mmCIF file of C-alpha atoms in Angstrom:
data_model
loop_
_atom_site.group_PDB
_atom_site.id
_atom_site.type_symbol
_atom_site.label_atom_id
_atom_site.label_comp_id
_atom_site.label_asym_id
_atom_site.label_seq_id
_atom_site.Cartn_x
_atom_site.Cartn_y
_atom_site.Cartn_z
ATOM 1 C CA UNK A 1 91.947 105.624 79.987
ATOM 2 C CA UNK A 2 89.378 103.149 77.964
ATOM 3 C CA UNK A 3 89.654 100.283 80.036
ATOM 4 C CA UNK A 4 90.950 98.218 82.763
ATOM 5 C CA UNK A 5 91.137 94.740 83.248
ATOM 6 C CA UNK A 6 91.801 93.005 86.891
ATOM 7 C CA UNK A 7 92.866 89.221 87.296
ATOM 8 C CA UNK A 8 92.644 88.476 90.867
ATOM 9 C CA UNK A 9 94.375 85.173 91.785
ATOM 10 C CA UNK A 10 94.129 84.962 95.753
ATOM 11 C CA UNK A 11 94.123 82.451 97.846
ATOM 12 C CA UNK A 12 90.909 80.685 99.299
ATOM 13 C CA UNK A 13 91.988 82.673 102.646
ATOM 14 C CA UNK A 14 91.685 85.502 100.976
ATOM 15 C CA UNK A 15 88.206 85.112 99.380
ATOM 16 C CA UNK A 16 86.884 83.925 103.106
ATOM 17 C CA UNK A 17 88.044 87.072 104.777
ATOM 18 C CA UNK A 18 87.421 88.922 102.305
ATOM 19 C CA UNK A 19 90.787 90.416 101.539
ATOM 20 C CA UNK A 20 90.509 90.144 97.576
ATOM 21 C CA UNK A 21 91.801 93.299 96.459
ATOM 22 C CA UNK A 22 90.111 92.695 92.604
ATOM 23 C CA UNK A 23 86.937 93.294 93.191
ATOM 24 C CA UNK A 24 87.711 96.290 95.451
ATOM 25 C CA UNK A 25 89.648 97.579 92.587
ATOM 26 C CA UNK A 26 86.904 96.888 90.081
ATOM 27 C CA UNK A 27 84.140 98.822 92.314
ATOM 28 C CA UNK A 28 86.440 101.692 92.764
ATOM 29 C CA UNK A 29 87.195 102.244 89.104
ATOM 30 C CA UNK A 30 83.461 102.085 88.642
ATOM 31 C CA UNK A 31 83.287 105.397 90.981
ATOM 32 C CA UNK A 32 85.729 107.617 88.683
ATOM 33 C CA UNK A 33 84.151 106.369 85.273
ATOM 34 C CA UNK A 34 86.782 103.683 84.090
ATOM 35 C CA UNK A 35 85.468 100.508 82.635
ATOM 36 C CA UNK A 36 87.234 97.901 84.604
ATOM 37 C CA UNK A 37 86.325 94.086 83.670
ATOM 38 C CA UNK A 38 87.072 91.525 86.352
ATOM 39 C CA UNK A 39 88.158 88.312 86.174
ATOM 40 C CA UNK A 40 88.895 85.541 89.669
ATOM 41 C CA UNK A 41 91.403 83.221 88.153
ATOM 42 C CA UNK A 42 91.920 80.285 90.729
ATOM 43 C CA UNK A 43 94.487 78.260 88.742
ATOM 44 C CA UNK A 44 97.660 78.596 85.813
ATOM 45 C CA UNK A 45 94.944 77.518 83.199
ATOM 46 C CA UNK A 46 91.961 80.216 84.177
ATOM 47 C CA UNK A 47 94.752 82.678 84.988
ATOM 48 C CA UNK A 48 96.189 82.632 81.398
ATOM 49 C CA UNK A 49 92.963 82.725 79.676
ATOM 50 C CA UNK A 50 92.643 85.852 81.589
ATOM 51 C CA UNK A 51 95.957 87.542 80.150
ATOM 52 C CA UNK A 52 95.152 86.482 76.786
ATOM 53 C CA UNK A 53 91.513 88.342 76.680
ATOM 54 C CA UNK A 54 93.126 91.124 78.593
ATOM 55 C CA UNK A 55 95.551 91.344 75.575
ATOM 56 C CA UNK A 56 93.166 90.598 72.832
ATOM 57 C CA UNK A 57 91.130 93.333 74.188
ATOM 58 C CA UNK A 58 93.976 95.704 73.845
ATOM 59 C CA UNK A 59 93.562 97.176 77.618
ATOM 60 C CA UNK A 60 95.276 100.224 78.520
ATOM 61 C CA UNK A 61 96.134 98.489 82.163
ATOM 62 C CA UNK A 62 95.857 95.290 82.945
ATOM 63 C CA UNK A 63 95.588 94.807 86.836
ATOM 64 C CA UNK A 64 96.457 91.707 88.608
ATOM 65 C CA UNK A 65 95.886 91.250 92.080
ATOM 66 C CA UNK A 66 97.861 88.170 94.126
ATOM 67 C CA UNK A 67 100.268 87.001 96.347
ATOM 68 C CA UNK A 68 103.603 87.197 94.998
ATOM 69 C CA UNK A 69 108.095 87.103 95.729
ATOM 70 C CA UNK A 70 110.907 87.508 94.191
ATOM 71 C CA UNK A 71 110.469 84.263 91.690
ATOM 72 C CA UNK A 72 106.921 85.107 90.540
ATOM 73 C CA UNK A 73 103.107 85.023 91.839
ATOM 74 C CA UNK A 74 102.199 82.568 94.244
ATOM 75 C CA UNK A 75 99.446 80.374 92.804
ATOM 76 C CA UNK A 76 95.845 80.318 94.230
ATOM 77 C CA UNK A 77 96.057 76.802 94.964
ATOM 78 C CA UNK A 78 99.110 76.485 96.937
ATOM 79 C CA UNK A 79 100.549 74.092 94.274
ATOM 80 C CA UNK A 80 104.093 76.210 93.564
ATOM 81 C CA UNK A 81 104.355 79.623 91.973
ATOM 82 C CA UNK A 82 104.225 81.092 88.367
ATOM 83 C CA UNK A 83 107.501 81.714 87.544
ATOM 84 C CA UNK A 84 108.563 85.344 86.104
ATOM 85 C CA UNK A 85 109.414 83.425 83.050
ATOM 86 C CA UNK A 86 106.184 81.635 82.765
ATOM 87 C CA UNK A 87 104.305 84.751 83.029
ATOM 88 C CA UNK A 88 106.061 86.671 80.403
ATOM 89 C CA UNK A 89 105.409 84.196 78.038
ATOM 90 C CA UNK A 90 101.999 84.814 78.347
ATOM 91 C CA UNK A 91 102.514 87.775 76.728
ATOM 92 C CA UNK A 92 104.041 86.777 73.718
ATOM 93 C CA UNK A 93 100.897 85.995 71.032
ATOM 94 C CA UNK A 94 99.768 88.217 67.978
ATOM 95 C CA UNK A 95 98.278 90.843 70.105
ATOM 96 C CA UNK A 96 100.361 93.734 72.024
ATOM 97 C CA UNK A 97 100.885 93.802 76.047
ATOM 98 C CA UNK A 98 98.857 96.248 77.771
ATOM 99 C CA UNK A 99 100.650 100.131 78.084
ATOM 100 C CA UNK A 100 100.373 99.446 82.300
ATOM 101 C CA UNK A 101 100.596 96.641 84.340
ATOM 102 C CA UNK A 102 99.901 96.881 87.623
ATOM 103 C CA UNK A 103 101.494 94.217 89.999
ATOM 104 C CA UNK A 104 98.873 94.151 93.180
ATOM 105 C CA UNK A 105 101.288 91.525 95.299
ATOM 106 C CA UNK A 106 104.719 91.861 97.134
ATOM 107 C CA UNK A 107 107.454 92.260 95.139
ATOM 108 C CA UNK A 108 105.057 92.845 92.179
ATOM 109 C CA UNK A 109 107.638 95.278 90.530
ATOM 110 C CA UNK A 110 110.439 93.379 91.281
ATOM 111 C CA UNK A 111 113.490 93.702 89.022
ATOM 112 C CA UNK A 112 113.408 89.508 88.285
ATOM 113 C CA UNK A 113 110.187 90.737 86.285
ATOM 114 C CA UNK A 114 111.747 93.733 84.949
ATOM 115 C CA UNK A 115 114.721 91.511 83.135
ATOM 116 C CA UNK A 116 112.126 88.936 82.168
ATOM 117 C CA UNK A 117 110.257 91.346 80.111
ATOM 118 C CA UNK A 118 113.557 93.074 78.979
ATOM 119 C CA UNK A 119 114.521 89.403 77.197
ATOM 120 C CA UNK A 120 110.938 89.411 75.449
ATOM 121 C CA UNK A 121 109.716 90.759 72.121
ATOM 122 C CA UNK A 122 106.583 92.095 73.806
ATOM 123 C CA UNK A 123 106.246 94.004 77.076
ATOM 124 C CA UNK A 124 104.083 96.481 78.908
ATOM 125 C CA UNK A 125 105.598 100.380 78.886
ATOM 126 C CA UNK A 126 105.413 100.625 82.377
ATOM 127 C CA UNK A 127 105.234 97.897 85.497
ATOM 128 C CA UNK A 128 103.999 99.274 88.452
ATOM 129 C CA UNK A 129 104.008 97.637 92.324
ATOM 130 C CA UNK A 130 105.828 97.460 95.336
ATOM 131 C CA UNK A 131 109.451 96.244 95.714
ATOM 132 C CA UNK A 132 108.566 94.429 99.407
ATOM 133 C CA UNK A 133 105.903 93.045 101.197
ATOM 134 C CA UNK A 134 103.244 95.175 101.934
ATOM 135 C CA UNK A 135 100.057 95.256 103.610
ATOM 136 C CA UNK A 136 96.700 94.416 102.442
ATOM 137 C CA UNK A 137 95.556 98.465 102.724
ATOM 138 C CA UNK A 138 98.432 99.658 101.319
ATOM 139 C CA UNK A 139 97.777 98.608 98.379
ATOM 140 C CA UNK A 140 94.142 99.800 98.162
ATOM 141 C CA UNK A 141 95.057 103.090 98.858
ATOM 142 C CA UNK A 142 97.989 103.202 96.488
ATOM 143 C CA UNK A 143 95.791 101.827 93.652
ATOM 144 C CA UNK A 144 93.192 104.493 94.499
ATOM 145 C CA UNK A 145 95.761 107.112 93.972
ATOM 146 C CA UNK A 146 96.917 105.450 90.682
ATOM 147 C CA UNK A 147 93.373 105.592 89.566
ATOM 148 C CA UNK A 148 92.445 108.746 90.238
ATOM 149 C CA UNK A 149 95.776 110.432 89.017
ATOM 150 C CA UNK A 150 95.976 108.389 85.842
ATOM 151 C CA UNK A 151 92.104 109.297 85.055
ATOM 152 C CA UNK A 152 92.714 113.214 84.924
ATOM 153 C CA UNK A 153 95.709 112.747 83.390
ATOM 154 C CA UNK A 154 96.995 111.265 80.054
ATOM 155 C CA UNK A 155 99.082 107.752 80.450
ATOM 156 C CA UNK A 156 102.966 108.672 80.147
ATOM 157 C CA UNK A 157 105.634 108.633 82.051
ATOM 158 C CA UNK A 158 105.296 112.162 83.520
ATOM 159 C CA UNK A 159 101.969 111.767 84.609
ATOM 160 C CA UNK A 160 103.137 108.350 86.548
ATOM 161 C CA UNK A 161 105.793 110.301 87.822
ATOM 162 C CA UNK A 162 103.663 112.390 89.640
ATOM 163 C CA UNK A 163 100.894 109.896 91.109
ATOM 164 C CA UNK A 164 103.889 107.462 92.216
ATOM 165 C CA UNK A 165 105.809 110.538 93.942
ATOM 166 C CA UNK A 166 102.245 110.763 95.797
ATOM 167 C CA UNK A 167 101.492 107.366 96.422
ATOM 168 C CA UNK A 168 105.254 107.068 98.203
ATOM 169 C CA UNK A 169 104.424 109.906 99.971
ATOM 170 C CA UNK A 170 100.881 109.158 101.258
ATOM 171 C CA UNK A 171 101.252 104.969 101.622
ATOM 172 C CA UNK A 172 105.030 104.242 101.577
ATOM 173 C CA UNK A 173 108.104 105.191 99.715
ATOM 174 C CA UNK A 174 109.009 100.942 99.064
ATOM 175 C CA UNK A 175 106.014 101.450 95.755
ATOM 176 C CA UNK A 176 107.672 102.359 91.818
ATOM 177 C CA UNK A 177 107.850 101.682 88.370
ATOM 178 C CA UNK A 178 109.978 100.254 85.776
ATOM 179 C CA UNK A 179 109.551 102.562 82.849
ATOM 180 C CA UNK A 180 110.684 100.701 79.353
ATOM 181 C CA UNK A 181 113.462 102.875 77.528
ATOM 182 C CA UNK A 182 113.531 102.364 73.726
ATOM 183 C CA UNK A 183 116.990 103.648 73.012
ATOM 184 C CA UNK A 184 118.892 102.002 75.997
ATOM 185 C CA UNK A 185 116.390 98.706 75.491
ATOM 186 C CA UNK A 186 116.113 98.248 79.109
ATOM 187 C CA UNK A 187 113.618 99.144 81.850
ATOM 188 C CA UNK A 188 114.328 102.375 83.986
ATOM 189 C CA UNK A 189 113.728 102.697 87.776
ATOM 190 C CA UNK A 190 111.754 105.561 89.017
ATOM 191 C CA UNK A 191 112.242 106.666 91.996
ATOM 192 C CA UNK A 192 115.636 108.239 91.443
ATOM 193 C CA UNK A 193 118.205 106.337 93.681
ATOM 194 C CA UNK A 194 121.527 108.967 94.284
ATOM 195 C CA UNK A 195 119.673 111.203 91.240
ATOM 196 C CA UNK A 196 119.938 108.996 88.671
ATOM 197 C CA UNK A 197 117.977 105.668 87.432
ATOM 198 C CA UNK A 198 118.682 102.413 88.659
ATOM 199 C CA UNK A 199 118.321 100.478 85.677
ATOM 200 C CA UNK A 200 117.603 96.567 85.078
ATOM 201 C CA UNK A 201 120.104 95.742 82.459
ATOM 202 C CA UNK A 202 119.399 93.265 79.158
ATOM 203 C CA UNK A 203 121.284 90.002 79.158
#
């Protein structure tokens, strides 16, 4: 893994008490060897800037740490959310989406995002991130495990397999992935529901 890039678009709660996953995720990348640049985006304008030198820098995973629901990420400055839709778009300039994105909020892998992305021309391989609210430390510790897996490993789905089968088992089962699928053109669910993929169908 080359490099990882973290937006982290808390609120001003946050930052007080100190509850900011980015930077937490930025010093523990520095621990296992990953280059991780950091970026605190505290409104839409900062925020996009972000994801466009994320993507111009061609980042294997770009991280972004927030608040979010089932529409989209909350916004730092408790002026309305980003929409799904919104976000997405950001996406969609001359250079490719990162391989990984990592969605460090509730609801971050939510399957609103997953059909967003499905409807684009450009999207990230896999989307990673809880599918409810979770705790503050949950997260930490799951993107600990993601780290450390994904640094011994090479980035496919195989290897995700196995650090998300550990991070449900260690943190909580409520974490997974949608995993893009060329052939069928629509992101696939992992974990298994009833041994087979859920999948997040193209309209």
């Amino acid at each position: 893994m080359s490099a990882v890039h973290i937006i982290d678009c808390h609120n001003a709660n946050d930052y007080f008490a100190d509850r900011a996953d980015g930077p937490i995720t930025q010093k523990m990348l520095k621990t296992v060897n990953i280059r991780a640049e950091l970026h605190i985006a505290l409104d839409r304008k900062h925020f996009r800037e972000a994801v466009v030198q994320a993507n111009k820098a061609k980042c294997d995973v770009l991280h972004i740490a927030g608040h979010g629901n089932g529409d989209g990420i909350a916004s730092s400055s408790g002026r309305g959310s980003l929409l799904w839709a919104d976000f997405v778009e950001m996406f969609q300039g001359s250079d490719p989406a990162p391989k990984i994105l990592v969605m460090s909020m509730c609801c971050g892998a939510s399957y609103a995002l997953g059909r967003a992305f499905s409807r684009s021309a450009k999207r990230p391989t896999l989307i990673i991130g809880s599918s409810d609210a979770r705790y503050f430390d949950d997260y930490v510790a799951a993107w600990a495990l993601l780290y450390r897996g994904l640094n011994c490993k090479d980035i496919d789905i195989e290897a995700m397999q196995q650090v998300l089968d550990e991070i449900c088992a260690v943190v909580h089962g409520n974490f997974r992935y949608l995993g893009w699928d060329e052939e069928r053109e629509r992101y696939l669910l992992y974990p298994r529901r009833k041994d087979r993929f859920n999948v997040v169908e193209r309209e």
